[in-house]
PDB file of C-alpha atoms and ligand atoms in Angstrom:
ATOM      1  CA  MET A   1      12.896 -96.634  96.871  1.00 62.00           C
ATOM      2  CA  SER A   2      15.523 -99.335  97.611  1.00 60.00           C
ATOM      3  CA  GLN A   3      14.594-103.032  97.929  1.00 59.00           C
ATOM      4  CA  LYS A   4      15.491-102.908 101.639  1.00 59.00           C
ATOM      5  CA  SER A   5      13.272 -99.919 102.396  1.00 65.00           C
ATOM      6  CA  ARG A   6      10.476-101.502 100.356  1.00 63.00           C
ATOM      7  CA  PHE A   7      10.549-104.544 102.601  1.00 64.00           C
ATOM      8  CA  SER A   8      10.664-102.374 105.683  1.00 92.00           C
ATOM      9  CA  ARG A   9       7.528-100.574 104.432  1.00 96.00           C
ATOM     10  CA  GLN A  10       5.690-103.901 104.416  1.00 96.00           C
ATOM     11  CA  THR A  11       7.138-104.762 107.832  1.00 96.00           C
ATOM     12  CA  ILE A  12       5.767-101.473 109.130  1.00 97.00           C
ATOM     13  CA  ARG A  13       2.390-102.093 107.468  1.00 98.00           C
ATOM     14  CA  ARG A  14       2.077-105.561 108.988  1.00 96.00           C
ATOM     15  CA  ALA A  15       3.171-104.260 112.389  1.00 97.00           C
ATOM     16  CA  ILE A  16       0.503-101.532 112.240  1.00 98.00           C
ATOM     17  CA  LEU A  17      -2.133-104.109 111.278  1.00 97.00           C
ATOM     18  CA  ILE A  18      -1.164-106.401 114.160  1.00 97.00           C
ATOM     19  CA  VAL A  19      -1.285-103.505 116.645  1.00 97.00           C
ATOM     20  CA  SER A  20      -4.676-102.513 115.221  1.00 97.00           C
ATOM     21  CA  PHE A  21      -5.904-106.084 115.713  1.00 95.00           C
ATOM     22  CA  LEU A  22      -4.586-106.242 119.283  1.00 95.00           C
ATOM     23  CA  LEU A  23      -6.296-102.938 120.111  1.00 95.00           C
ATOM     24  CA  LEU A  24      -9.665-104.349 119.104  1.00 93.00           C
ATOM     25  CA  PRO A  25     -10.951-104.793 122.668  1.00 91.00           C
ATOM     26  CA  ALA A  26     -10.689-101.019 122.990  1.00 93.00           C
ATOM     27  CA  THR A  27     -11.621 -99.928 119.478  1.00 95.00           C
ATOM     28  CA  LEU A  28     -14.292-102.326 118.209  1.00 94.00           C
ATOM     29  CA  PHE A  29     -17.288-100.088 118.932  1.00 94.00           C
ATOM     30  CA  TYR A  30     -15.646 -97.207 117.064  1.00 96.00           C
ATOM     31  CA  ILE A  31     -15.443 -99.204 113.822  1.00 95.00           C
ATOM     32  CA  SER A  32     -18.562-101.345 113.833  1.00 94.00           C
ATOM     33  CA  PRO A  33     -21.400-100.914 111.299  1.00 95.00           C
ATOM     34  CA  ILE A  34     -23.659-102.817 113.724  1.00 94.00           C
ATOM     35  CA  VAL A  35     -23.003-100.302 116.525  1.00 96.00           C
ATOM     36  CA  ILE A  36     -23.949 -97.526 114.084  1.00 98.00           C
ATOM     37  CA  LEU A  37     -27.369 -99.178 113.659  1.00 98.00           C
ATOM     38  CA  MET A  38     -27.770 -99.657 117.417  1.00 97.00           C
ATOM     39  CA  GLY A  39     -27.084 -95.954 117.960  1.00 98.00           C
ATOM     40  CA  ALA A  40     -29.385 -94.927 115.104  1.00 98.00           C
ATOM     41  CA  ALA A  41     -32.295 -96.775 116.746  1.00 98.00           C
ATOM     42  CA  GLN A  42     -31.925 -94.309 119.625  1.00 98.00           C
ATOM     43  CA  GLY A  43     -31.210 -91.281 117.434  1.00 98.00           C
ATOM     44  CA  ILE A  44     -27.522 -91.285 118.434  1.00 98.00           C
ATOM     45  CA  ALA A  45     -24.625 -90.675 116.050  1.00 98.00           C
ATOM     46  CA  THR A  46     -21.975 -93.035 117.433  1.00 98.00           C
ATOM     47  CA  GLY A  47     -18.190 -92.990 117.254  1.00 97.00           C
ATOM     48  CA  SER A  48     -18.430 -95.544 114.450  1.00 97.00           C
ATOM     49  CA  LEU A  49     -20.641 -93.241 112.402  1.00 98.00           C
ATOM     50  CA  LEU A  50     -18.162 -90.401 112.897  1.00 98.00           C
ATOM     51  CA  LEU A  51     -15.306 -92.696 111.807  1.00 98.00           C
ATOM     52  CA  PHE A  52     -17.183 -93.936 108.730  1.00 98.00           C
ATOM     53  CA  THR A  53     -17.858 -90.322 107.733  1.00 98.00           C
ATOM     54  CA  ALA A  54     -14.161 -89.498 108.201  1.00 98.00           C
ATOM     55  CA  LEU A  55     -13.145 -92.549 106.132  1.00 98.00           C
ATOM     56  CA  PHE A  56     -15.377 -91.426 103.282  1.00 98.00           C
ATOM     57  CA  VAL A  57     -13.797 -87.952 103.341  1.00 98.00           C
ATOM     58  CA  LEU A  58     -10.264 -89.429 103.562  1.00 98.00           C
ATOM     59  CA  SER A  59     -10.970 -91.763 100.648  1.00 98.00           C
ATOM     60  CA  LEU A  60     -11.232 -88.693  98.410  1.00 98.00           C
ATOM     61  CA  GLY A  61      -7.445 -88.508  98.747  1.00 97.00           C
ATOM     62  CA  VAL A  62      -6.143 -91.885  99.882  1.00 98.00           C
ATOM     63  CA  SER A  63      -8.824 -94.310  98.662  1.00 98.00           C
ATOM     64  CA  ARG A  64      -8.886 -97.533 100.718  1.00 98.00           C
ATOM     65  CA  VAL A  65      -5.661 -97.009 102.649  1.00 98.00           C
ATOM     66  CA  TRP A  66      -7.671 -97.710 105.800  1.00 98.00           C
ATOM     67  CA  CYS A  67      -8.278-101.277 104.556  1.00 98.00           C
ATOM     68  CA  GLY A  68      -4.647-101.865 103.685  1.00 98.00           C
ATOM     69  CA  TRP A  69      -2.952-100.298 106.653  1.00 98.00           C
ATOM     70  CA  LEU A  70      -5.287 -99.933 109.632  1.00 98.00           C
ATOM     71  CA  CYS A  71      -8.463-102.020 109.655  1.00 97.00           C
ATOM     72  CA  PRO A  72      -8.415-104.804 112.304  1.00 96.00           C
ATOM     73  CA  MET A  73     -10.804-106.942 110.211  1.00 95.00           C
ATOM     74  CA  GLY A  74      -8.347-106.687 107.322  1.00 96.00           C
ATOM     75  CA  ALA A  75      -5.533-107.464 109.754  1.00 97.00           C
ATOM     76  CA  TRP A  76      -7.353-110.590 110.909  1.00 96.00           C
ATOM     77  CA  GLN A  77      -7.727-111.830 107.331  1.00 96.00           C
ATOM     78  CA  GLU A  78      -4.042-111.203 106.591  1.00 95.00           C
ATOM     79  CA  ILE A  79      -3.078-113.062 109.783  1.00 94.00           C
ATOM     80  CA  CYS A  80      -5.156-115.986 108.491  1.00 94.00           C
ATOM     81  CA  SER A  81      -3.908-115.593 104.905  1.00 91.00           C
ATOM     82  CA  PRO A  82      -1.559-118.637 104.924  1.00 89.00           C
ATOM     83  CA  VAL A  83      -4.666-120.833 104.664  1.00 88.00           C
ATOM     84  CA  MET A  84      -6.390-118.614 102.067  1.00 84.00           C
ATOM     85  CA  LYS A  85      -4.721-119.088  98.725  1.00 78.00           C
ATOM     86  CA  ARG A  86      -7.518-118.580  96.235  1.00 87.00           C
ATOM     87  CA  ARG A  87      -8.600-115.328  94.623  1.00 89.00           C
ATOM     88  CA  VAL A  88     -12.126-113.969  95.058  1.00 91.00           C
ATOM     89  CA  ASP A  89     -14.294-114.407  91.979  1.00 89.00           C
ATOM     90  CA  GLY A  90     -14.659-110.783  90.834  1.00 89.00           C
ATOM     91  CA  ARG A  91     -18.412-111.220  90.244  1.00 91.00           C
ATOM     92  CA  ARG A  92     -18.902-111.672  93.985  1.00 92.00           C
ATOM     93  CA  ASP A  93     -17.505-108.179  94.621  1.00 95.00           C
ATOM     94  CA  ARG A  94     -20.945-106.833  93.717  1.00 94.00           C
ATOM     95  CA  VAL A  95     -22.574-108.443  96.745  1.00 96.00           C
ATOM     96  CA  LYS A  96     -21.191-105.779  99.045  1.00 97.00           C
ATOM     97  CA  TYR A  97     -23.014-103.047  97.109  1.00 97.00           C
ATOM     98  CA  GLY A  98     -26.300-104.779  97.908  1.00 97.00           C
ATOM     99  CA  VAL A  99     -25.220-105.169 101.542  1.00 97.00           C
ATOM    100  CA  THR A 100     -24.415-101.456 101.671  1.00 98.00           C
ATOM    101  CA  VAL A 101     -27.749-100.369 100.165  1.00 98.00           C
ATOM    102  CA  LEU A 102     -29.560-102.514 102.738  1.00 98.00           C
ATOM    103  CA  TRP A 103     -27.404-101.181 105.555  1.00 98.00           C
ATOM    104  CA  LEU A 104     -27.885 -97.527 104.520  1.00 98.00           C
ATOM    105  CA  SER A 105     -31.642 -98.064 104.109  1.00 98.00           C
ATOM    106  CA  LEU A 106     -31.864 -99.577 107.580  1.00 98.00           C
ATOM    107  CA  LEU A 107     -29.754 -96.738 108.971  1.00 98.00           C
ATOM    108  CA  ALA A 108     -32.078 -94.113 107.481  1.00 98.00           C
ATOM    109  CA  TYR A 109     -35.152 -96.029 108.668  1.00 98.00           C
ATOM    110  CA  LEU A 110     -33.839 -96.246 112.234  1.00 98.00           C
ATOM    111  CA  PHE A 111     -32.834 -92.587 112.401  1.00 98.00           C
ATOM    112  CA  ILE A 112     -36.199 -91.491 110.979  1.00 98.00           C
ATOM    113  CA  GLY A 113     -37.999 -93.745 113.462  1.00 98.00           C
ATOM    114  CA  ALA A 114     -36.003 -92.212 116.317  1.00 98.00           C
ATOM    115  CA  GLY A 115     -36.894 -88.675 115.185  1.00 98.00           C
ATOM    116  CA  GLY A 116     -33.550 -87.869 113.514  1.00 98.00           C
ATOM    117  CA  ILE A 117     -30.091 -87.388 114.973  1.00 97.00           C
ATOM    118  CA  LEU A 118     -30.853 -86.346 118.542  1.00 98.00           C
ATOM    119  CA  ALA A 119     -27.348 -86.612 119.984  1.00 98.00           C
ATOM    120  CA  VAL A 120     -23.719 -87.304 119.110  1.00 98.00           C
ATOM    121  CA  ASP A 121     -21.914 -89.750 121.394  1.00 98.00           C
ATOM    122  CA  PRO A 122     -18.435 -90.853 120.220  1.00 97.00           C
ATOM    123  CA  PHE A 123     -18.212 -93.259 123.182  1.00 97.00           C
ATOM    124  CA  TYR A 124     -21.609 -94.885 122.630  1.00 97.00           C
ATOM    125  CA  GLY A 125     -21.756 -98.423 124.067  1.00 92.00           C
ATOM    126  CA  THR A 126     -18.264 -98.318 125.554  1.00 94.00           C
ATOM    127  CA  VAL A 127     -17.265 -98.506 129.227  1.00 93.00           C
ATOM    128  CA  ASN A 128     -14.527 -95.994 130.074  1.00 90.00           C
ATOM    129  CA  GLY A 129     -13.831 -95.860 126.343  1.00 90.00           C
ATOM    130  CA  PHE A 130     -13.343 -99.647 126.052  1.00 91.00           C
ATOM    131  CA  SER A 131     -15.530-101.724 123.767  1.00 92.00           C
ATOM    132  CA  ILE A 132     -15.180-105.289 125.026  1.00 89.00           C
ATOM    133  CA  THR A 133     -15.955-105.262 128.715  1.00 88.00           C
ATOM    134  CA  SER A 134     -17.936-108.437 129.306  1.00 90.00           C
ATOM    135  CA  LEU A 135     -17.750-112.124 128.476  1.00 91.00           C
ATOM    136  CA  ASP A 136     -20.936-111.819 126.382  1.00 90.00           C
ATOM    137  CA  THR A 137     -19.408-109.122 124.175  1.00 87.00           C
ATOM    138  CA  LEU A 138     -16.190-111.117 123.896  1.00 89.00           C
ATOM    139  CA  MET A 139     -18.109-114.190 122.732  1.00 93.00           C
ATOM    140  CA  MET A 140     -20.067-112.125 120.223  1.00 88.00           C
ATOM    141  CA  VAL A 141     -16.824-110.685 118.841  1.00 88.00           C
ATOM    142  CA  GLY A 142     -15.309-114.161 118.692  1.00 92.00           C
ATOM    143  CA  PHE A 143     -18.290-115.281 116.630  1.00 93.00           C
ATOM    144  CA  ILE A 144     -18.020-112.270 114.282  1.00 91.00           C
ATOM    145  CA  PHE A 145     -14.328-112.986 113.693  1.00 92.00           C
ATOM    146  CA  PHE A 146     -15.039-116.638 113.096  1.00 95.00           C
ATOM    147  CA  MET A 147     -17.588-115.569 110.446  1.00 95.00           C
ATOM    148  CA  ILE A 148     -15.083-113.185 108.842  1.00 95.00           C
ATOM    149  CA  PHE A 149     -12.580-116.053 108.713  1.00 95.00           C
ATOM    150  CA  ALA A 150     -15.213-118.394 107.241  1.00 95.00           C
ATOM    151  CA  VAL A 151     -16.191-115.882 104.533  1.00 94.00           C
ATOM    152  CA  ALA A 152     -12.547-115.310 103.552  1.00 94.00           C
ATOM    153  CA  PHE A 153     -11.804-119.038 103.681  1.00 93.00           C
ATOM    154  CA  VAL A 154     -14.717-119.848 101.356  1.00 93.00           C
ATOM    155  CA  MET A 155     -14.590-116.765  99.086  1.00 93.00           C
ATOM    156  CA  GLY A 156     -10.843-116.221  98.871  1.00 93.00           C
ATOM    157  CA  ARG A 157      -8.199-113.787 100.053  1.00 91.00           C
ATOM    158  CA  ARG A 158      -9.665-110.831 101.968  1.00 95.00           C
ATOM    159  CA  GLY A 159     -13.072-112.203 101.017  1.00 96.00           C
ATOM    160  CA  TYR A 160     -14.842-110.185 103.718  1.00 96.00           C
ATOM    161  CA  CYS A 161     -13.350-106.924 102.359  1.00 97.00           C
ATOM    162  CA  ARG A 162     -14.239-107.803  98.781  1.00 97.00           C
ATOM    163  CA  VAL A 163     -17.664-109.409  99.179  1.00 96.00           C
ATOM    164  CA  VAL A 164     -19.305-108.075 102.344  1.00 96.00           C
ATOM    165  CA  CYS A 165     -17.858-104.919 103.890  1.00 96.00           C
ATOM    166  CA  PRO A 166     -20.053-101.776 103.591  1.00 96.00           C
ATOM    167  CA  THR A 167     -17.199 -99.538 104.773  1.00 97.00           C
ATOM    168  CA  ALA A 168     -15.293-100.546 101.633  1.00 98.00           C
ATOM    169  CA  VAL A 169     -18.164 -99.330  99.472  1.00 98.00           C
ATOM    170  CA  LEU A 170     -18.169 -95.884 101.115  1.00 98.00           C
ATOM    171  CA  MET A 171     -14.460 -95.558 100.287  1.00 98.00           C
ATOM    172  CA  ILE A 172     -14.937 -96.889  96.750  1.00 98.00           C
ATOM    173  CA  VAL A 173     -17.550 -94.164  96.184  1.00 98.00           C
ATOM    174  CA  GLY A 174     -15.061 -91.595  97.510  1.00 98.00           C
ATOM    175  CA  ARG A 175     -12.428 -92.906  95.105  1.00 98.00           C
ATOM    176  CA  LYS A 176     -14.824 -92.797  92.155  1.00 97.00           C
ATOM    177  CA  ILE A 177     -15.580 -89.147  92.922  1.00 98.00           C
ATOM    178  CA  ARG A 178     -11.840 -88.422  93.029  1.00 97.00           C
ATOM    179  CA  ASN A 179     -11.266 -90.261  89.772  1.00 96.00           C
ATOM    180  CA  ALA A 180     -14.076 -88.331  88.078  1.00 96.00           C
ATOM    181  CA  VAL A 181     -12.544 -85.018  89.095  1.00 96.00           C
ATOM    182  CA  GLY A 182      -8.903 -86.089  88.871  1.00 94.00           C
ATOM    183  CA  TRP A 183      -7.282 -84.183  91.714  1.00 95.00           C
ATOM    184  CA  PRO A 184      -3.913 -85.529  93.028  1.00 96.00           C
ATOM    185  CA  ALA A 185      -4.297 -88.611  95.192  1.00 97.00           C
ATOM    186  CA  LEU A 186      -2.400 -91.648  96.410  1.00 98.00           C
ATOM    187  CA  ARG A 187      -2.211 -94.184  93.594  1.00 97.00           C
ATOM    188  CA  LEU A 188      -0.240 -96.856  91.782  1.00 98.00           C
ATOM    189  CA  ALA A 189       1.506 -96.327  88.473  1.00 97.00           C
ATOM    190  CA  ALA A 190       3.445 -98.783  86.314  1.00 98.00           C
ATOM    191  CA  ASP A 191       6.063 -98.804  83.599  1.00 97.00           C
ATOM    192  CA  ALA A 192       4.958-101.914  81.681  1.00 97.00           C
ATOM    193  CA  GLY A 193       7.997-101.777  79.424  1.00 97.00           C
ATOM    194  CA  ARG A 194      10.192-102.992  82.307  1.00 97.00           C
ATOM    195  CA  CYS A 195       7.942-105.900  83.304  1.00 98.00           C
ATOM    196  CA  ILE A 196       9.519-109.383  82.992  1.00 98.00           C
ATOM    197  CA  ASP A 197       6.177-111.175  83.558  1.00 98.00           C
ATOM    198  CA  CYS A 198       7.315-112.944  86.717  1.00 98.00           C
ATOM    199  CA  GLY A 199       3.868-112.629  88.342  1.00 97.00           C
ATOM    200  CA  LYS A 200       5.257-111.855  91.805  1.00 98.00           C
ATOM    201  CA  CYS A 201       3.048-108.777  92.134  1.00 98.00           C
ATOM    202  CA  SER A 202      -0.139-110.825  91.689  1.00 96.00           C
ATOM    203  CA  LYS A 203       1.036-113.405  94.218  1.00 95.00           C
ATOM    204  CA  ALA A 204       1.806-110.664  96.749  1.00 95.00           C
ATOM    205  CA  CYS A 205      -1.538-108.871  96.444  1.00 96.00           C
ATOM    206  CA  PRO A 206      -3.545-109.511  99.634  1.00 95.00           C
ATOM    207  CA  MET A 207      -6.763-108.672  97.734  1.00 96.00           C
ATOM    208  CA  GLY A 208      -6.053-111.386  95.183  1.00 93.00           C
ATOM    209  CA  LEU A 209      -5.973-108.939  92.259  1.00 96.00           C
ATOM    210  CA  ASP A 210      -4.355-109.816  88.944  1.00 96.00           C
ATOM    211  CA  VAL A 211      -1.786-107.055  89.312  1.00 98.00           C
ATOM    212  CA  HIS A 212       0.368-108.426  86.512  1.00 98.00           C
ATOM    213  CA  GLY A 213      -2.650-108.154  84.205  1.00 98.00           C
ATOM    214  CA  MET A 214      -3.274-104.610  85.433  1.00 98.00           C
ATOM    215  CA  VAL A 215       0.328-103.688  84.594  1.00 98.00           C
ATOM    216  CA  ARG A 216       0.075-105.224  81.144  1.00 97.00           C
ATOM    217  CA  GLU A 217      -3.241-103.490  80.437  1.00 97.00           C
ATOM    218  CA  GLY A 218      -1.934-100.151  81.743  1.00 96.00           C
ATOM    219  CA  ARG A 219      -4.840-100.011  84.188  1.00 95.00           C
ATOM    220  CA  MET A 220      -3.468 -99.597  87.714  1.00 97.00           C
ATOM    221  CA  GLU A 221      -6.746 -98.308  89.154  1.00 96.00           C
ATOM    222  CA  SER A 222      -9.052-100.864  90.789  1.00 97.00           C
ATOM    223  CA  ALA A 223     -11.976-100.407  93.158  1.00 97.00           C
ATOM    224  CA  GLU A 224     -10.632-103.403  95.084  1.00 97.00           C
ATOM    225  CA  CYS A 225      -7.107-102.034  95.486  1.00 98.00           C
ATOM    226  CA  ILE A 226      -6.422-101.168  99.122  1.00 98.00           C
ATOM    227  CA  LEU A 227      -3.173 -99.331  98.318  1.00 98.00           C
ATOM    228  CA  CYS A 228      -1.143-101.586 100.570  1.00 98.00           C
ATOM    229  CA  ALA A 229       1.909-101.237  98.255  1.00 98.00           C
ATOM    230  CA  SER A 230       2.688-104.973  98.485  1.00 97.00           C
ATOM    231  CA  CYS A 231       2.903-105.247  94.685  1.00 98.00           C
ATOM    232  CA  ALA A 232       5.243-102.260  94.386  1.00 97.00           C
ATOM    233  CA  ASP A 233       7.412-103.585  97.204  1.00 96.00           C
ATOM    234  CA  THR A 234       7.605-107.092  95.724  1.00 96.00           C
ATOM    235  CA  CYS A 235       8.318-106.296  92.086  1.00 97.00           C
ATOM    236  CA  PRO A 236      11.992-107.132  91.432  1.00 97.00           C
ATOM    237  CA  GLU A 237      12.184-104.693  88.519  1.00 97.00           C
ATOM    238  CA  GLY A 238      10.679-101.637  90.196  1.00 96.00           C
ATOM    239  CA  VAL A 239       7.902-101.566  87.601  1.00 98.00           C
ATOM    240  CA  ILE A 240       5.187-100.404  90.001  1.00 98.00           C
ATOM    241  CA  THR A 241       5.414 -97.096  91.839  1.00 97.00           C
ATOM    242  CA  TYR A 242       3.329 -95.962  94.771  1.00 96.00           C
ATOM    243  CA  GLY A 243       2.774 -92.308  95.530  1.00 95.00           C
ATOM    244  CA  ALA A 244       0.701 -89.192  94.972  1.00 94.00           C
ATOM    245  CA  GLY A 245      -0.256 -88.199  91.464  1.00 87.00           C
ATOM    246  CA  GLY A 246      -3.017 -86.725  89.332  1.00 79.00           C
ATOM    247  CA  ARG A 247      -5.466 -88.568  87.074  1.00 74.00           C
TER     248      ARG A 247
HETATM  249  S1  LIG B 301      -2.866-103.945  93.627  1.00 59.28           S
HETATM  250 FE1  LIG B 301      -1.010-103.632  94.878  1.00 59.28          FE
HETATM  251  S2  LIG B 301      -1.510-101.923  96.247  1.00 59.28           S
HETATM  252 FE2  LIG B 301      -3.458-102.704  95.397  1.00 59.28          FE
HETATM  253  S3  LIG B 301      -4.171-104.195  96.894  1.00 59.28           S
HETATM  254 FE3  LIG B 301      -2.990-105.359  95.394  1.00 59.28          FE
HETATM  255  S4  LIG B 301      -0.905-105.412  96.234  1.00 59.28           S
HETATM  256 FE4  LIG B 301      -2.010-103.818  97.365  1.00 59.28          FE
HETATM  257  S1  LIG B 302       6.343-108.285  89.833  1.00 59.28           S
HETATM  258 FE1  LIG B 302       7.008-106.634  88.447  1.00 59.28          FE
HETATM  259  S2  LIG B 302       8.148-107.655  86.837  1.00 59.28           S
HETATM  260 FE2  LIG B 302       6.956-109.257  87.887  1.00 59.28          FE
HETATM  261  S3  LIG B 302       5.007-109.381  86.723  1.00 59.28           S
HETATM  262 FE3  LIG B 302       4.655-107.893  88.393  1.00 59.28          FE
HETATM  263  S4  LIG B 302       5.139-105.909  87.457  1.00 59.28           S
HETATM  264 FE4  LIG B 302       6.034-107.458  86.098  1.00 59.28          FE
END
């Protein structure tokens, strides 16, 4: 892929993320783990639950592409990224596994308490399909986004994705299953022999990963990689490739 088309791929990715962020007033209730719990308390499988299930299935082939290309929470953190320079301490990544276990336990508890899944309602909580329809909801969303900003500001780049988000964990599990079996999937690969150690790939990584180290260690697989392709598109030597492959 030429340097020009590489840059245009990132332009397209950022444009998609901005559109995703702007669509939030319509889409929020279809992507919220909190709305899933609200529905579960009434025995309702919400649009969010359907989406989370679909993301898990998709992750068997494309890992965390959702995080890198489509998620409005990820988009928000990238919009704010000029003030978030530091990398997340990798040990904090584990916190989100605890968050996810708690969230799944609460989900099961609520569904059991409601007598199981009694109905499926993709439009649960929305008005004419729109999520944010009142000042109260808007204020609540403003608070949530302030908290996401605060977490990323304190923890580091994409700190919410790395430290808190339960959706990420579902996709990481999907990726682990894929890796165990080894069927073809979207992935990074690198030719370390061509690397000039400039470090541009690490600087470009929105997840704050040490991509240069990954190249040097011949280990291009990471649970925290969101397959955004920023590293591949930044590398001046074309060391990193992005595409489908086995193993
Ligand atoms: S390693 Fe590359 S593809 Fe993965 S998140 Fe970082 S920049 Fe994106
Ligand atoms: S950007 Fe490319 S050449 Fe520079 S350190 Fe990363 S892999 Fe090596």
